[in-house]
Amino acid sequence: MKRLLGAAIYIFCCGLFTQAQKVTRLEAGDKGLHPSLIEFSSTNAPVFKKGNVVIVNNNDLKSSVSANTILLNADTDDLGFEHYRYQQILNGIPIENAIYILHIKTGKVLSENGRWIKNIPLNSIRIPGIAEADALKIALKKVNAQHYKWEDNEENTPAKATTEDESITLYPKAKLVYYASEDDATALHLAYKFDIYAKEPLSRQLIYIDAQTGAVLSTKELIETIDTEGKASTVYNGIQTVKTTLNNRVYSLKETTRGNGIITLNLQNRTVYTTAVDFTDADNNWNNVNAVKDQYATDAHWGAEKTYDFYLQNFKRNSIDNKGFALKSYVHYNKNYFNAFWDGSVMTYGDGNAFYGNKPLTALDICGHEITHGLTSYTADLNYGKESGALNEGFSDIFGTAIEWFARPVKKDWLIGSDFYTLRSMSNPNAYNQPDTYKGIYWYTGNNDNGGVHTNSGVLNYWFYLLSNGGNGTNDKAFSFKVTGIGMQKAQAIAYRTLVTYLVPTSVYKDARIYSIKSAEDLFGKGSNEVSQTIKAWDAVGVTENVTGIVYATNVPHVNAGIAEEVKVKKLYPNPTQNYLIIEFTDNKPGTRNAAIYDISGKLIYDRYIKTVQGNNRLQINLPSLVDGTYVLKVDNVHSGIFSVKH
Ligand SMILES: [Zn+2]
């Protein structure tokens, strides 16, 4: 109601009278706009009247006064000028981006500049055709964030936002404005203007929704960051180009050009993720060699970028979920931590320890390996135990290696982790105590490492190596084989299709055989050479047509790079227990370890840091109140034993 009254006052103000002013300079405005700059002769300048903007025609210099204005701000400068910044209005409704600034001295308008629409249609629609709530839905769909700022504050519910507190709530409340399209200043659309603050991924945008049609007229990002190209002197990958962000004159290892972003953060040897800070650089030339090894951060950042590029360029996949999932890496996790892991949403890299040469684990194949665990969780979601867990690990090694070949062809190999310390070999699994034959030498049947997931992955790794590279020999089942390699490109396409299109959480080796043959048929045709080499490679690793596997039906979090256990738990007692647990274990070095207890569904129940000494250790954990059942103890994310609680 107020708004309509206001409109009645304003409508007749424009063009009521004309004055003769001497214009000394005039820069014509674009089509439909008044001049972008006008200067008046100081002796014959118009008298300033608050609220009035002097309008001068581009052609005949005739002037008039517009009072259809809102004062946005006013200030004074050292030269004695006053500057009044006005916004144009119509029907009492502001016109976006129609701003004129008047420069006043001793009560006279000496110059004006800005963007002001002439001949505004007075009969413009002033009542919205769609409801604000519907417009908001359209705007939120446009932003498409997982998490919004106002959701942090339970007070800011939609119901609350309609009360008097609306001016302080962050829940989006529309302003009604006219929005002129960029190319035609006179085409005014009545629009809802929303200010939407999203936390994940981070953005704060002004969004204009046409109040008649619901069309998204425009969006404007308010968080001013600029993606730039930085030069990174990486440790493992030589000099590479990375995308970084310039914000407040500081560059950081963040970028928004790939999916919803690639972000690399510094945990500063802590383990609490909320304390992580940016890696920063003053000149975007990243050569930050220092005592805390910040030079390794660009390896992780570049590795995540290249992993993104690999999946996009080869499989048109937009990040691990194909929806742009932001890839976050945390570097400098804990102290003396020789491992890397994907925890279901982010990558984490330790700095290594003296025993393994003090090298952070930010190698390219490890980046690819960890991020591929994320992709697996969005696709096959292979359970992380026994054979399905071995497949999960194997696919991470396959794509970790494929990514290394893709991004770093000058320094590629079939080894995993060779940049800092070789963990596994795909071309010769036996060299690192992994089987190259299904249920052959080194095949693991115990319960450690989730049923030997980092061991029995050797069979899938070797299958992929043979399929890609070719090879011949005799396997542990005395079967002689000869496989002709089809090359990395074709082999990775078969592996990708197997993982993304066919495998399910409980899949085992025999399923991988069936589905990869099906994938090869899809891609290259039945009876093709690619299909026959796929079959030969499976026969070579002992996964023949009639094998059966062990289905692992539960899933557990924390997928690590499979570092050999440094902590060996010897005894866990009493078992069953009620309220405490004694752990006797050995450690190969003194340090800080994380002891964690999970329930059988994989949910973290309890964790704490423990100080260890080299050799024998004995530790008592006072348990929180636990319901009867079976629990898993992990030390530094490695499965270390099972115990039960019974009251
Ligand atoms: Zn892994």
XYZ file of C-alpha atoms and ligand atoms in Angstrom:
648
model
C 0.000 0.000 0.000
C 2.768 2.396 0.939
C 4.499 1.707 -2.324
C 1.508 2.692 -4.461
C 1.181 6.040 -2.688
C 4.859 6.693 -3.228
C 4.493 5.962 -6.899
C 1.752 8.541 -7.283
C 4.027 11.240 -5.932
C 6.953 10.475 -8.163
C 5.337 9.908 -11.517
C 4.771 13.505 -12.529
C 8.076 14.974 -11.486
C 10.090 14.283 -14.553
C 10.299 16.836 -17.325
C 8.220 19.534 -15.646
C 10.534 22.362 -16.569
C 13.645 23.078 -18.540
C 16.559 25.339 -17.799
C 19.330 26.824 -19.911
C 22.723 25.650 -18.737
C 26.066 25.984 -20.379
C 27.449 22.519 -20.989
C 31.230 22.491 -21.387
C 31.631 18.758 -21.872
C 29.298 15.952 -22.747
C 30.026 12.255 -23.257
C 27.006 10.701 -24.933
C 25.448 7.703 -23.212
C 24.688 4.381 -24.845
C 21.379 3.772 -26.600
C 18.487 4.771 -24.370
C 20.738 6.400 -21.793
C 21.483 9.958 -20.802
C 25.078 11.231 -21.188
C 27.654 9.252 -19.241
C 29.384 12.507 -18.269
C 28.288 16.145 -18.294
C 30.306 19.159 -17.138
C 28.741 22.561 -16.667
C 30.476 25.906 -16.929
C 31.296 26.888 -13.349
C 29.824 30.352 -13.868
C 26.575 29.025 -15.244
C 26.070 25.737 -13.442
C 22.654 24.585 -12.229
C 21.839 25.134 -8.583
C 21.875 21.880 -6.648
C 18.595 20.837 -5.132
C 18.603 17.694 -3.017
C 16.866 14.830 -4.752
C 17.050 16.357 -8.220
C 19.199 15.062 -11.041
C 19.743 17.447 -13.941
C 19.012 15.708 -17.192
C 20.637 16.939 -20.386
C 19.783 15.511 -23.770
C 22.651 14.129 -25.795
C 21.630 16.060 -28.913
C 20.056 19.417 -28.212
C 21.561 19.950 -24.726
C 18.098 20.823 -23.425
C 17.948 20.046 -19.781
C 15.278 19.071 -17.353
C 15.158 17.827 -13.790
C 14.355 14.361 -12.630
C 13.213 13.845 -9.064
C 12.624 10.123 -9.541
C 15.576 9.408 -7.302
C 16.749 7.669 -4.183
C 19.857 9.033 -2.481
C 22.250 6.117 -2.006
C 25.046 8.036 -0.301
C 26.764 11.392 -0.092
C 30.272 12.396 0.876
C 32.716 15.278 0.764
C 36.279 15.247 -0.502
C 39.459 17.217 0.218
C 38.922 19.457 -2.827
C 35.720 20.822 -1.364
C 33.367 18.797 -3.562
C 30.239 17.073 -2.362
C 29.276 13.894 -4.196
C 25.684 12.681 -4.228
C 24.988 9.237 -5.578
C 21.405 8.704 -6.759
C 19.509 5.704 -7.997
C 16.726 6.098 -10.531
C 13.254 4.914 -9.542
C 10.020 4.204 -11.354
C 6.652 3.690 -9.681
C 8.575 4.038 -6.423
C 10.597 0.957 -7.340
C 14.381 1.247 -7.793
C 15.878 0.613 -11.226
C 18.960 -1.572 -10.837
C 22.245 -0.153 -12.137
C 20.661 3.197 -12.994
C 23.007 5.375 -10.948
C 23.951 9.011 -11.402
C 26.535 10.880 -9.338
C 26.304 14.656 -8.892
C 29.467 16.595 -8.082
C 28.651 19.788 -6.201
C 30.712 22.797 -5.206
C 29.364 25.861 -3.422
C 25.800 24.712 -4.016
C 26.159 24.229 -7.763
C 26.238 21.084 -9.891
C 29.603 21.233 -11.666
C 29.366 17.801 -13.234
C 27.363 14.604 -13.280
C 28.147 11.126 -14.461
C 26.811 7.608 -14.499
C 24.073 5.614 -16.172
C 20.557 7.046 -16.273
C 17.704 5.762 -18.369
C 15.750 8.252 -20.448
C 12.211 7.835 -21.726
C 11.346 5.278 -19.099
C 7.947 3.768 -19.865
C 5.609 5.146 -17.203
C 3.114 2.350 -17.685
C 5.556 -0.354 -16.583
C 4.083 -3.262 -14.661
C 4.313 -2.675 -10.941
C 2.560 -5.732 -9.471
C 4.374 -9.107 -9.563
C 2.701 -11.925 -11.437
C 4.356 -14.671 -9.381
C 4.756 -15.031 -5.628
C 8.051 -14.235 -3.922
C 8.269 -17.766 -2.488
C 8.094 -19.236 -5.986
C 10.725 -16.809 -7.235
C 12.975 -17.830 -4.333
C 12.657 -21.478 -5.313
C 13.864 -20.591 -8.807
C 16.751 -18.560 -7.385
C 17.848 -21.371 -5.047
C 17.717 -23.830 -7.898
C 20.015 -21.497 -9.814
C 22.527 -21.314 -6.940
C 22.218 -25.073 -6.364
C 24.284 -25.118 -3.164
C 24.443 -27.971 -0.669
C 24.469 -25.674 2.312
C 23.365 -22.080 2.905
C 24.590 -19.574 5.429
C 21.225 -19.081 7.089
C 20.945 -22.822 7.782
C 23.669 -22.391 10.427
C 21.291 -20.380 12.515
C 18.241 -22.344 13.548
C 16.507 -19.076 14.328
C 16.509 -18.215 10.657
C 13.679 -20.441 9.608
C 11.379 -19.335 6.807
C 8.607 -18.747 9.362
C 10.820 -16.445 11.368
C 11.824 -14.553 8.277
C 8.295 -13.310 7.785
C 8.219 -11.668 11.225
C 9.553 -8.238 12.150
C 13.088 -9.625 12.433
C 13.359 -9.966 8.696
C 15.784 -7.080 8.404
C 18.419 -8.953 10.409
C 17.813 -12.495 9.252
C 20.000 -13.881 6.533
C 17.146 -15.882 5.078
C 16.726 -14.469 1.555
C 14.072 -11.785 1.397
C 13.351 -10.255 -1.977
C 13.489 -6.607 -2.933
C 11.268 -5.582 -5.809
C 13.271 -3.769 -8.485
C 13.255 -2.998 -12.169
C 15.999 -4.752 -14.014
C 17.179 -3.481 -17.387
C 18.898 -5.971 -19.613
C 22.536 -5.248 -20.427
C 21.985 -4.747 -24.147
C 18.771 -2.721 -23.983
C 18.599 -0.190 -21.171
C 14.991 0.665 -21.916
C 13.668 -2.899 -21.576
C 12.693 -2.847 -17.909
C 11.607 -6.031 -16.181
C 9.913 -5.974 -12.801
C 12.090 -8.384 -10.829
C 12.645 -9.977 -7.445
C 16.184 -9.310 -6.276
C 17.599 -11.915 -3.873
C 20.848 -11.844 -1.934
C 21.749 -15.501 -1.433
C 24.673 -16.551 0.702
C 25.781 -20.156 0.191
C 28.445 -21.849 2.274
C 28.992 -25.008 0.271
C 30.160 -24.233 -2.319
C 30.916 -20.725 -1.156
C 29.183 -17.962 -3.044
C 27.155 -14.878 -2.364
C 25.063 -13.835 -5.307
C 22.512 -11.252 -6.237
C 19.919 -13.030 -8.336
C 17.234 -11.261 -10.356
C 14.088 -13.249 -11.113
C 11.551 -11.805 -13.565
C 8.457 -11.177 -11.415
C 6.155 -11.960 -14.344
C 7.771 -14.925 -16.063
C 10.073 -16.418 -13.405
C 13.045 -16.183 -15.775
C 16.498 -15.706 -14.235
C 17.416 -12.259 -15.580
C 20.876 -11.978 -14.095
C 23.222 -13.110 -11.347
C 25.998 -11.124 -9.749
C 28.698 -12.693 -7.572
C 29.443 -10.612 -4.489
C 32.437 -12.496 -3.146
C 35.241 -10.932 -5.083
C 37.769 -13.556 -5.945
C 39.631 -13.944 -9.161
C 40.986 -17.165 -10.581
C 44.536 -16.662 -11.751
C 47.271 -18.792 -13.219
C 50.156 -19.418 -10.869
C 53.553 -20.958 -11.456
C 54.259 -23.805 -9.068
C 57.693 -25.241 -8.355
C 56.386 -28.592 -7.170
C 58.631 -31.169 -5.545
C 57.503 -34.321 -7.348
C 56.195 -32.888 -10.616
C 58.632 -30.152 -11.626
C 57.359 -26.727 -12.649
C 53.639 -26.735 -13.373
C 50.856 -24.239 -13.920
C 48.202 -24.207 -11.211
C 45.024 -22.204 -10.878
C 44.921 -20.042 -7.763
C 42.700 -17.330 -6.352
C 43.574 -13.696 -5.824
C 41.763 -12.205 -2.878
C 42.788 -9.055 -1.017
C 46.106 -9.037 -2.872
C 47.046 -12.517 -1.632
C 47.055 -15.678 -3.739
C 45.785 -18.941 -2.297
C 45.577 -22.549 -3.499
C 41.922 -22.358 -4.415
C 40.250 -22.192 -7.772
C 36.760 -22.237 -9.203
C 37.426 -23.104 -12.843
C 37.091 -26.862 -12.318
C 33.670 -28.038 -11.127
C 32.762 -26.417 -7.830
C 36.406 -25.812 -7.095
C 39.762 -27.272 -6.124
C 40.873 -26.252 -2.656
C 44.111 -27.135 -0.896
C 44.434 -26.271 2.788
C 47.120 -26.339 5.461
C 46.479 -28.375 8.624
C 49.770 -27.152 10.147
C 50.473 -30.611 11.615
C 47.194 -30.613 13.492
C 44.290 -32.997 13.039
C 41.309 -30.692 13.592
C 40.059 -29.756 10.143
C 38.317 -26.570 11.225
C 41.718 -25.118 12.185
C 43.093 -25.482 8.645
C 44.337 -22.295 6.978
C 45.045 -21.257 3.391
C 48.378 -21.773 1.733
C 49.210 -18.274 0.521
C 51.705 -16.618 -1.773
C 52.423 -12.964 -2.459
C 53.421 -13.128 -6.143
C 51.706 -16.299 -7.449
C 55.122 -17.818 -8.083
C 54.904 -20.763 -5.718
C 58.425 -21.703 -4.691
C 57.880 -21.805 -0.961
C 60.616 -24.107 0.231
C 60.655 -23.914 4.018
C 61.209 -25.958 7.159
C 57.555 -26.978 7.362
C 57.660 -28.271 3.757
C 55.036 -25.992 2.269
C 56.619 -26.642 -1.122
C 54.716 -29.957 -1.223
C 51.308 -28.245 -1.108
C 51.363 -27.406 -4.814
C 51.899 -31.100 -5.602
C 48.567 -31.864 -3.929
C 46.826 -28.917 -5.599
C 48.151 -29.699 -9.071
C 47.437 -33.408 -8.548
C 43.793 -32.685 -7.716
C 43.511 -30.412 -10.769
C 44.968 -33.077 -13.052
C 42.727 -35.759 -11.563
C 39.746 -33.545 -12.334
C 41.052 -32.985 -15.884
C 41.644 -36.711 -16.411
C 38.050 -37.652 -15.666
C 36.640 -34.691 -17.589
C 38.742 -35.151 -20.718
C 38.569 -38.932 -20.903
C 35.059 -39.601 -19.632
C 33.290 -36.212 -19.721
C 32.896 -36.614 -15.973
C 32.508 -33.432 -13.918
C 34.394 -34.440 -10.744
C 33.759 -37.541 -8.676
C 29.973 -37.172 -8.489
C 29.652 -35.825 -12.050
C 28.089 -32.731 -10.495
C 31.249 -30.743 -9.865
C 32.023 -32.025 -6.344
C 34.620 -29.627 -4.882
C 37.945 -31.417 -4.387
C 39.452 -30.448 -1.060
C 42.928 -31.535 -0.004
C 44.343 -31.136 3.492
C 48.139 -31.137 3.639
C 50.406 -31.403 6.750
C 48.073 -33.735 8.660
C 49.356 -34.580 12.138
C 53.032 -35.099 12.963
C 55.164 -37.920 11.577
C 52.115 -39.298 9.815
C 53.072 -41.644 6.991
C 49.780 -42.123 5.186
C 47.123 -40.434 3.072
C 43.405 -41.061 3.052
C 40.009 -40.236 1.631
C 37.487 -39.943 4.472
C 34.357 -39.848 2.354
C 34.542 -36.168 1.504
C 38.110 -34.805 1.503
C 41.703 -35.903 0.887
C 44.220 -35.831 3.712
C 48.002 -36.117 3.407
C 50.535 -36.724 6.143
C 54.096 -35.383 5.978
C 55.707 -38.812 6.308
C 58.262 -39.636 8.968
C 61.982 -40.149 9.385
C 61.688 -43.911 8.911
C 60.429 -43.290 5.347
C 62.593 -40.301 4.463
C 60.384 -37.476 5.817
C 58.552 -36.966 2.528
C 54.934 -35.768 2.409
C 52.591 -38.150 0.599
C 51.373 -35.631 -1.989
C 52.526 -37.704 -4.986
C 50.460 -37.551 -8.183
C 49.452 -41.236 -8.201
C 48.418 -40.992 -4.544
C 46.291 -37.889 -5.327
C 44.617 -39.818 -8.138
C 44.269 -42.888 -5.923
C 42.556 -41.039 -3.058
C 40.220 -38.989 -5.258
C 39.248 -42.155 -7.133
C 38.053 -43.607 -3.815
C 35.620 -40.683 -3.857
C 34.533 -41.524 -7.393
C 34.038 -45.163 -6.380
C 31.826 -44.081 -3.483
C 29.598 -42.226 -5.979
C 29.484 -45.127 -8.433
C 30.116 -48.814 -7.630
C 30.443 -47.928 -3.927
C 32.416 -51.124 -3.399
C 32.350 -52.242 0.232
C 35.711 -51.691 1.865
C 36.581 -55.204 2.935
C 37.656 -58.593 1.605
C 37.389 -58.970 -2.205
C 35.124 -55.975 -2.826
C 37.573 -53.887 -0.787
C 40.484 -55.275 -2.810
C 38.655 -54.210 -5.991
C 38.053 -50.778 -4.434
C 41.788 -50.456 -3.754
C 42.740 -51.848 -7.160
C 40.600 -49.351 -9.069
C 42.217 -46.542 -7.075
C 45.663 -47.835 -8.045
C 44.564 -48.262 -11.682
C 43.321 -44.695 -12.020
C 46.075 -43.255 -9.824
C 48.507 -44.711 -12.353
C 46.400 -43.749 -15.386
C 46.312 -40.169 -14.064
C 50.100 -40.200 -13.690
C 50.445 -41.355 -17.316
C 47.946 -38.706 -18.445
C 49.390 -35.728 -16.578
C 53.067 -36.599 -16.329
C 54.022 -38.681 -19.353
C 57.702 -37.787 -18.936
C 57.825 -39.495 -15.536
C 55.392 -42.383 -15.468
C 55.659 -45.902 -14.102
C 53.657 -48.898 -12.884
C 54.622 -48.251 -9.271
C 52.434 -46.704 -6.569
C 53.997 -43.981 -4.443
C 57.428 -44.155 -6.071
C 57.791 -40.369 -5.766
C 58.335 -40.772 -2.013
C 58.494 -44.504 -1.190
C 57.226 -47.330 -3.383
C 54.257 -49.097 -1.826
C 53.139 -51.420 -4.610
C 53.967 -52.481 -8.158
C 51.245 -53.129 -10.720
C 53.604 -54.856 -13.150
C 55.147 -57.085 -10.481
C 52.871 -57.297 -7.426
C 54.976 -60.064 -5.838
C 57.854 -57.599 -5.446
C 55.800 -55.877 -2.728
C 54.230 -58.975 -1.163
C 51.038 -58.777 -3.197
C 49.522 -61.668 -5.155
C 49.544 -61.601 -8.952
C 47.271 -64.642 -9.055
C 43.808 -65.013 -7.542
C 44.265 -67.002 -4.297
C 47.920 -67.542 -5.257
C 51.166 -66.644 -3.431
C 50.694 -63.678 -1.017
C 46.877 -63.942 -1.238
C 45.709 -62.796 2.195
C 42.890 -64.496 4.102
C 43.124 -62.843 7.539
C 41.158 -59.968 9.019
C 43.816 -57.254 9.192
C 43.593 -54.299 6.814
C 39.866 -54.949 6.316
C 40.629 -58.402 5.023
C 43.787 -57.537 3.124
C 42.352 -54.907 0.792
C 45.801 -53.418 0.102
C 47.222 -56.874 -0.518
C 44.666 -58.691 -2.661
C 44.290 -55.625 -4.901
C 47.468 -56.920 -6.569
C 45.369 -59.271 -8.717
C 43.263 -56.452 -10.200
C 46.364 -54.311 -10.612
C 48.158 -57.059 -12.526
C 45.072 -57.747 -14.683
C 45.068 -54.084 -15.674
C 48.801 -54.064 -16.324
C 48.556 -57.118 -18.605
C 45.530 -55.734 -20.448
C 47.204 -52.387 -21.053
C 50.828 -53.395 -21.530
C 50.627 -57.098 -22.410
C 52.830 -59.858 -21.026
C 53.362 -63.582 -20.807
C 54.321 -66.134 -18.196
C 52.964 -68.845 -15.951
C 50.761 -67.984 -12.981
C 50.675 -69.550 -9.504
C 48.117 -72.077 -10.745
C 50.604 -73.293 -13.396
C 48.578 -71.675 -16.160
C 50.630 -70.350 -19.087
C 49.384 -67.092 -20.501
C 50.121 -64.578 -23.213
C 48.235 -61.286 -23.318
C 48.657 -58.686 -26.064
C 48.368 -55.199 -24.583
C 45.637 -52.917 -25.935
C 47.213 -49.742 -24.505
C 46.431 -47.514 -21.559
C 43.625 -45.561 -23.277
C 41.501 -48.578 -24.126
C 42.295 -50.424 -20.904
C 41.318 -47.442 -18.749
C 38.073 -47.056 -20.725
C 37.161 -50.682 -19.956
C 38.097 -50.278 -16.285
C 36.126 -47.034 -15.993
C 33.008 -48.512 -17.541
C 33.271 -51.559 -15.288
C 33.516 -49.402 -12.167
C 30.950 -46.763 -13.049
C 28.362 -48.701 -15.017
C 28.234 -52.239 -13.650
C 29.888 -53.002 -10.307
C 27.821 -52.951 -7.086
C 28.930 -52.756 -3.417
C 29.179 -56.518 -2.905
C 30.948 -57.287 -6.196
C 33.881 -59.681 -6.048
C 36.575 -60.722 -8.526
C 34.304 -62.978 -10.580
C 31.904 -60.030 -11.042
C 34.773 -57.790 -12.114
C 35.610 -60.379 -14.777
C 32.032 -60.623 -16.065
C 31.400 -56.860 -16.020
C 34.704 -55.870 -17.590
C 34.100 -58.300 -20.465
C 30.634 -56.780 -20.859
C 32.201 -53.293 -20.787
C 34.723 -54.258 -23.465
C 31.862 -55.630 -25.589
C 29.929 -52.372 -25.137
C 32.933 -50.273 -26.114
C 34.623 -52.332 -28.814
C 32.064 -54.893 -29.963
C 31.532 -58.587 -29.302
C 34.327 -60.718 -30.693
C 36.717 -57.740 -30.807
C 40.385 -58.111 -29.949
C 39.814 -55.878 -26.901
C 37.251 -58.343 -25.550
C 39.483 -61.330 -26.133
C 42.494 -59.658 -24.428
C 40.271 -58.714 -21.472
C 39.359 -62.395 -21.098
C 42.975 -63.513 -21.522
C 44.148 -61.063 -18.863
C 41.606 -62.435 -16.370
C 42.620 -65.999 -17.166
C 46.240 -64.931 -16.650
C 45.578 -63.699 -13.099
C 43.577 -66.816 -12.229
C 40.118 -65.241 -12.259
C 38.660 -67.845 -14.568
C 35.067 -68.375 -15.577
C 34.221 -70.632 -12.643
C 35.771 -68.870 -9.613
C 33.671 -67.899 -6.610
C 34.453 -65.045 -4.246
C 33.798 -63.967 -0.673
C 31.148 -61.277 -0.427
C 31.880 -58.600 2.145
C 28.575 -57.084 3.159
C 29.511 -54.220 5.478
C 31.287 -50.985 4.817
C 33.751 -49.021 6.926
C 35.044 -45.469 6.504
C 38.633 -44.217 6.211
C 40.350 -45.434 3.116
C 44.081 -45.053 3.428
C 46.960 -45.469 1.034
C 47.787 -48.858 2.469
C 50.973 -48.190 4.306
C 52.421 -51.264 5.996
C 51.360 -51.359 9.625
C 53.823 -49.771 11.981
C 51.720 -50.516 15.025
C 51.147 -54.176 15.781
C 48.496 -54.922 18.374
C 49.442 -58.032 20.349
C 46.671 -58.228 22.926
C 43.271 -56.662 23.524
C 41.598 -57.467 26.861
C 39.396 -58.015 28.756
C 37.249 -59.368 25.968
C 34.322 -59.155 26.335
C 34.592 -56.016 28.423
C 32.281 -53.432 29.993
C 34.042 -50.145 30.593
C 37.756 -50.344 29.856
C 40.135 -51.885 27.376
C 43.813 -52.678 27.661
C 45.843 -52.703 24.471
C 49.304 -54.204 24.282
C 51.107 -53.279 21.104
C 54.469 -52.560 19.543
C 55.395 -49.465 17.591
C 58.360 -49.137 15.239
C 58.992 -45.565 16.394
C 58.027 -43.188 19.188
C 55.282 -40.738 18.297
C 51.653 -39.759 18.444
C 49.013 -42.197 17.270
C 45.289 -41.988 16.900
C 43.305 -44.758 18.598
C 39.719 -44.972 17.402
C 36.795 -47.257 18.127
C 34.091 -47.915 15.549
C 30.884 -49.831 15.867
C 30.247 -52.658 13.446
C 28.416 -50.362 11.007
C 31.577 -48.272 10.681
C 30.382 -45.354 12.810
C 33.117 -43.634 14.826
C 32.315 -44.002 18.533
C 35.428 -42.678 20.214
C 38.910 -41.498 19.393
C 41.906 -39.996 21.138
C 45.591 -39.389 20.606
C 48.093 -41.595 22.369
C 51.811 -41.175 22.915
C 53.816 -44.242 22.032
C 57.373 -45.405 22.607
C 59.458 -47.504 20.268
C 58.957 -51.187 21.086
C 56.406 -52.476 23.588
C 53.495 -50.302 24.710
C 50.617 -50.899 27.093
C 47.615 -48.598 27.131
C 44.359 -48.501 29.054
C 41.348 -46.847 27.424
C 38.393 -46.012 29.643
C 35.472 -46.659 27.360
C 32.441 -44.441 27.035
C 29.142 -46.115 27.853
C 28.685 -48.659 25.059
C 25.779 -50.909 24.209
C 26.442 -54.638 23.979
C 27.919 -55.579 20.633
C 31.063 -55.932 18.558
C 33.498 -53.034 18.114
C 36.533 -52.373 15.946
C 39.744 -50.780 17.200
C 41.821 -48.845 14.683
C 45.204 -47.294 15.277
C 46.039 -44.573 12.738
C 43.123 -45.742 10.586
C 44.469 -49.272 10.359
C 42.249 -52.107 11.532
C 43.932 -53.339 14.726
C 41.478 -55.687 16.374
C 37.927 -56.529 17.327
C 36.420 -56.714 20.812
C 32.963 -57.015 22.245
C 31.078 -55.290 25.010
C 28.784 -57.362 27.206
C 27.014 -56.123 30.342
Zn 43.296 -46.685 -1.115
